[in-house]
Coordinates of C-alpha atoms and ligand atoms in Angstrom, one line a residue:
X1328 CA 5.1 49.1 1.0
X1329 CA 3.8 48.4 4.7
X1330 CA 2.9 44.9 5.6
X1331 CA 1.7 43.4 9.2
X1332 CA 3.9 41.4 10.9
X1333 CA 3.1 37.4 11.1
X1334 CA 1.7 35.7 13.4
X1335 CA 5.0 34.7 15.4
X1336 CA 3.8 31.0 15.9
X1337 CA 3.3 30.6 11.5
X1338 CA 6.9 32.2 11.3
X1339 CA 8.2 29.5 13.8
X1340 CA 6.1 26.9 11.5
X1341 CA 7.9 27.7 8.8
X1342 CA 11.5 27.4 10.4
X1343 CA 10.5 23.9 11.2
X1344 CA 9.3 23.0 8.4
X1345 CA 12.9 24.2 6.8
X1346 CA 14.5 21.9 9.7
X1347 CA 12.0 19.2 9.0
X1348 CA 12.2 18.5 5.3
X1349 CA 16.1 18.4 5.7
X1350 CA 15.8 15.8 8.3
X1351 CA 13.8 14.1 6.2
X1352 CA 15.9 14.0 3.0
X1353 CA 13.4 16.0 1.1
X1354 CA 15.8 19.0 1.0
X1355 CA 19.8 19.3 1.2
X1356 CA 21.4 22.3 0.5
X1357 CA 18.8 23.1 -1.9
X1358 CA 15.0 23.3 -2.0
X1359 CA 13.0 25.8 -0.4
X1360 CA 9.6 25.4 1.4
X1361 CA 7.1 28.2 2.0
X1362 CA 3.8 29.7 3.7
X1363 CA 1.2 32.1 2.6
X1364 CA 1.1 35.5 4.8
X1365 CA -1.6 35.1 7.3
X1366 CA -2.3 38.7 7.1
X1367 CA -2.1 39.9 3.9
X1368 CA -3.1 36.6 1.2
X1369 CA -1.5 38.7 -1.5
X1370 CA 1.9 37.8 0.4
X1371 CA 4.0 34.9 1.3
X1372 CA 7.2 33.9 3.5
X1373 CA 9.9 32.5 2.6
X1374 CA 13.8 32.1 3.9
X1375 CA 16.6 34.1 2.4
X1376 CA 18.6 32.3 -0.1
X1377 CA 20.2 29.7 2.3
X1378 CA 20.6 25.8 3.0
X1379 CA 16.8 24.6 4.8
X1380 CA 18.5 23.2 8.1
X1381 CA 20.5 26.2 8.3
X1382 CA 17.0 28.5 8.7
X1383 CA 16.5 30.9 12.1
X1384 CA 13.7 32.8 12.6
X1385 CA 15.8 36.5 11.5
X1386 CA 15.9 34.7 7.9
X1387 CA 12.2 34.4 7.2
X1388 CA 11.8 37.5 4.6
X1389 CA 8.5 38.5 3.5
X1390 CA 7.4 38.7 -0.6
X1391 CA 4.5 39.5 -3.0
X1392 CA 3.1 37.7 -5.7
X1393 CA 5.2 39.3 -7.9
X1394 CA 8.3 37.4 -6.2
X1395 CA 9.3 40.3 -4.9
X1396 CA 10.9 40.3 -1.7
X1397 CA 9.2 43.1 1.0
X1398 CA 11.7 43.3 3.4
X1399 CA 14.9 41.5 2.5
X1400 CA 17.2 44.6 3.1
X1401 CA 19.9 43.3 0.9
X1402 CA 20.1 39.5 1.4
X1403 CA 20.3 37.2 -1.3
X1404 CA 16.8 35.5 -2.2
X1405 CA 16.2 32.4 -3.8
X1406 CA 16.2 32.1 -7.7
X1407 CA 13.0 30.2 -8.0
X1408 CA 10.9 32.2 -5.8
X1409 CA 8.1 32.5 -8.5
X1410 CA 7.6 28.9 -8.0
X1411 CA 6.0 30.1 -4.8
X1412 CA 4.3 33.6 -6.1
X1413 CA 2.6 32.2 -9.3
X1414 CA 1.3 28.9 -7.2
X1415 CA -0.2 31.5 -4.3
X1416 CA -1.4 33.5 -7.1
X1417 CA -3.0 30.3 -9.3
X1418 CA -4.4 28.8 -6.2
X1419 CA -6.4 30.5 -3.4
X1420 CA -6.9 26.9 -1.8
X1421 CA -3.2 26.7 -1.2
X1422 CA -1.3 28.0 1.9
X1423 CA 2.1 26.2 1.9
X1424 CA 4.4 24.7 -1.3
X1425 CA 7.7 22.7 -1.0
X1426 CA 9.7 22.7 -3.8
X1427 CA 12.3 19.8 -3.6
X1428 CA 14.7 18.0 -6.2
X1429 CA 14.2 14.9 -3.7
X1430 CA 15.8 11.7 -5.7
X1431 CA 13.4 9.0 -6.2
X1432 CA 10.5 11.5 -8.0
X1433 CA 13.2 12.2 -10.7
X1434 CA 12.9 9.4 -12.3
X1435 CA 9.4 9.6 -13.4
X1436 CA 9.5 13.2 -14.5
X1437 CA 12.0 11.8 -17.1
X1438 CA 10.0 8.8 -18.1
X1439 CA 6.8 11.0 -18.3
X1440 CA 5.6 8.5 -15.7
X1441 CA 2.9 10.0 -12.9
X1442 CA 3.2 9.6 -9.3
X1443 CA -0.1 7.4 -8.4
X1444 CA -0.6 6.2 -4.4
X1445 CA 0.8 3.0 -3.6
X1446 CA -0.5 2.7 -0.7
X1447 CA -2.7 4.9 1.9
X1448 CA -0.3 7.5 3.3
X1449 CA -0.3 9.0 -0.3
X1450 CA -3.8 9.2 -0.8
X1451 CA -3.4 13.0 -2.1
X1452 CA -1.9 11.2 -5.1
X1453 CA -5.0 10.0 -6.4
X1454 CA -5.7 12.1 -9.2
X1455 CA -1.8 11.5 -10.1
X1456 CA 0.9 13.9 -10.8
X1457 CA 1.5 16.4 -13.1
X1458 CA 4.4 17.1 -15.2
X1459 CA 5.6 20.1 -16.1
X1460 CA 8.0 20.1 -19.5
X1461 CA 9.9 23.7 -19.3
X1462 CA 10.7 23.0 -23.0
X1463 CA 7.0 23.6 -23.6
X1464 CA 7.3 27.1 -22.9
X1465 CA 11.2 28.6 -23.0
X1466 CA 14.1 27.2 -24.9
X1467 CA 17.2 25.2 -23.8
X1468 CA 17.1 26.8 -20.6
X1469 CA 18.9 26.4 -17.0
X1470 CA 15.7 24.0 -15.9
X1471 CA 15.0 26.5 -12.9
X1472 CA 11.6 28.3 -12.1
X1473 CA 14.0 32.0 -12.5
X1474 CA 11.6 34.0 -13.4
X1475 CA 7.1 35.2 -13.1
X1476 CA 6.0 34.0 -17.0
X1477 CA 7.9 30.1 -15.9
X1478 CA 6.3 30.0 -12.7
X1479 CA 3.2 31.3 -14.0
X1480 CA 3.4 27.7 -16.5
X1481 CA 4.5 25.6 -13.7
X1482 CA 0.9 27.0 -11.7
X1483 CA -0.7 25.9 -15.2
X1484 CA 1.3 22.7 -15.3
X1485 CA 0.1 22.2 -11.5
X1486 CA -3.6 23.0 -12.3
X1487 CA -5.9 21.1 -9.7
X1488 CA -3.2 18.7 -8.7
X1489 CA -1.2 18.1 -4.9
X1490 CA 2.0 17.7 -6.7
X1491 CA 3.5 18.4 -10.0
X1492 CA 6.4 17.0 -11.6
X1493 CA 9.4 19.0 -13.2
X1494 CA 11.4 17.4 -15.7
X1495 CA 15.1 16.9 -15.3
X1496 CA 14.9 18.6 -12.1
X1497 CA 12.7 18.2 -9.2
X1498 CA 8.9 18.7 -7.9
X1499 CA 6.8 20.8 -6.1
X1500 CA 3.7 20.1 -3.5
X1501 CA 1.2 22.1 -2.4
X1502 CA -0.6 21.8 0.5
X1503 CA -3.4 23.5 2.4
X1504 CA -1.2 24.3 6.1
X1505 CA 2.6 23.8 6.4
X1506 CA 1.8 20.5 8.0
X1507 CA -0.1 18.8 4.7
X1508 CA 2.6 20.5 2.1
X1509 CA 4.9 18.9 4.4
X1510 CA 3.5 15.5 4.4
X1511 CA 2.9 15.4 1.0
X1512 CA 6.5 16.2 0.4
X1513 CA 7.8 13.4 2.3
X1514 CA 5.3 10.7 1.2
X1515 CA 5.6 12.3 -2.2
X1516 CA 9.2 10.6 -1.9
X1517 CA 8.2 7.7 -0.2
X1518 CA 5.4 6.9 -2.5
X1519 CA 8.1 7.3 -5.6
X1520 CA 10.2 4.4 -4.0
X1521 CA 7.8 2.6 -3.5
X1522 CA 6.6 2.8 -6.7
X1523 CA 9.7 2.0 -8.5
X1524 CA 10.3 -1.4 -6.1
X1525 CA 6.9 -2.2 -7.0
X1526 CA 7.2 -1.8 -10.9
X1527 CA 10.0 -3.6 -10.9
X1528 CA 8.3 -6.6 -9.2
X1529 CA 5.0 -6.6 -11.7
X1530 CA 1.8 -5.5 -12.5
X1531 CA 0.5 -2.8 -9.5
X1532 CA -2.5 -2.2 -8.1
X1533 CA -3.0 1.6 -7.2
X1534 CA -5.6 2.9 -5.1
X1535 CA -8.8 3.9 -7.2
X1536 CA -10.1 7.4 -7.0
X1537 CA -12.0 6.7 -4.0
X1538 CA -10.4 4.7 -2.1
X1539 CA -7.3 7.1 -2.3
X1540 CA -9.8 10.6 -1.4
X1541 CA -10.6 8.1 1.7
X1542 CA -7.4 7.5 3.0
X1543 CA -6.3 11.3 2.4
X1544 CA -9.5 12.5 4.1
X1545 CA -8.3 10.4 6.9
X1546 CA -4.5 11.5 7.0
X1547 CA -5.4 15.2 7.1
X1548 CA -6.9 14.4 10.6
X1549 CA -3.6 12.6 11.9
X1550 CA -1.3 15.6 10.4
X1551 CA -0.8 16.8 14.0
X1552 CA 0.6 13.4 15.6
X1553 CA 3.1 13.3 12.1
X1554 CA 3.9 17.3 13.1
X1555 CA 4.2 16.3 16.8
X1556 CA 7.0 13.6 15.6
X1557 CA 8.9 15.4 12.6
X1558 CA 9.3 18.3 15.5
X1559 CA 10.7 16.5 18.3
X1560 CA 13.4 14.7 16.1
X1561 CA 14.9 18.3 14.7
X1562 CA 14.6 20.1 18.2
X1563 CA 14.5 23.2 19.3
X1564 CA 14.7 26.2 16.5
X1565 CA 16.0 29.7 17.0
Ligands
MN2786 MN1 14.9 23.7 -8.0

């Protein structure tokens, strides 16, 4: 199967975005964040099976919707790729998904507690999280996205929402660029701290509906100074 090459400057996006989220605590060793082909919308990048701040341009490898990888020519790929094919599938609005296990969202997957914005910089939390309960669909299993029919119920799970919840194991954001699926990602975790310190203290007052589609509205425009920020503190990629 032939494919056009990427835009150099999204592949380049991507690597940063890989450099970015580990710098930011979202990702460690594990995690994985991609983008949807600019080209060809049936298609999707995504690094080889490797640690996020480890990821060079020569690692970027190219799959379908199907999860399977175009042009991988024998490296390892990551397990949960259908995480990334089934969303892309499920949702044409969506051009970029991190999937994290970043520590303070756990909690509230367990407790079947949604995310809902504390404060303004998680304005694309105002229709809450979802939750996605693999038990729902598959028995005892390893908890990972491993395979089309459980990322194809995590999509489902996802529905309409920025961010969905995944029990006993992590989360996934979507976003409409690599800069939004980014934020979201790190004020994802931000807003999930927050949210525990202010439980703790009493009775919280979230952003309504509106006032939280405001403040996102608003965000999405400042996305660039954020980028501008995130991609001076990692440096320069190769
Ligand atoms: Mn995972």
């Amino acid at each position: 199967m032939t494919t056009s090459a990427p835009d150099p400057a999204l592949v380049d996006k991507l690597v940063l975005a890989n450099r970015i989220l580990h710098h930011q605590g979202i990702v460690d060793s594990f995690g994985h964040v991609s983008v949807r082909h600019d080209k060809t919308a049936g298609h999707f990048l995504l690094a080889r099976n490797m640690a996020p701040s480890l990821v060079r341009r020569a690692d970027i490898v190219t799959f379908d919707l199907n999860g399977t990888a175009l042009d991988a020519a024998g490296r390892r790929v990551y397990l949960e790729r259908f995480i990334h094919a089934e969303i892309y599938r499920a949702r044409t609005d969506v051009n970029s998904v991190v999937h994290s296990h970043s520590p303070s969202v756990i909690p509230f997957g367990v407790t079947q507690q949604s995310l809902r914005p504390v404060f303004h910089m998680s304005g694309f939390l105002g229709e809450g999280s979802a939750l996605f309960e693999i038990r729902d669909v598959a028995e005892d299993t390893d908890m990972l996205i491993s395979s089309g029919p459980l990322g194809e119920a995590l999509a489902a799970a996802l529905g309409s929402h920025s961010t969905v919840l995944m029990r006993g194991h992590g989360s996934t954001v979507v976003g409409a660029s690599v800069e939004q699926a980014v934020y979201r990602a790190i004020y994802a975790e931000v807003n999930a701290r927050l949210q525990i310190q202010a439980t703790a203290l009493g009775e919280v007052t979230f952003l309504n509906a509106r006032e939280a589609a405001k403040a996102a509205a608003v965000n999405d425009t400042q996305l660039p100074r954020a980028w501008e920020y995130w991609q001076r503190a990692v440096g320069p990629i190769e």
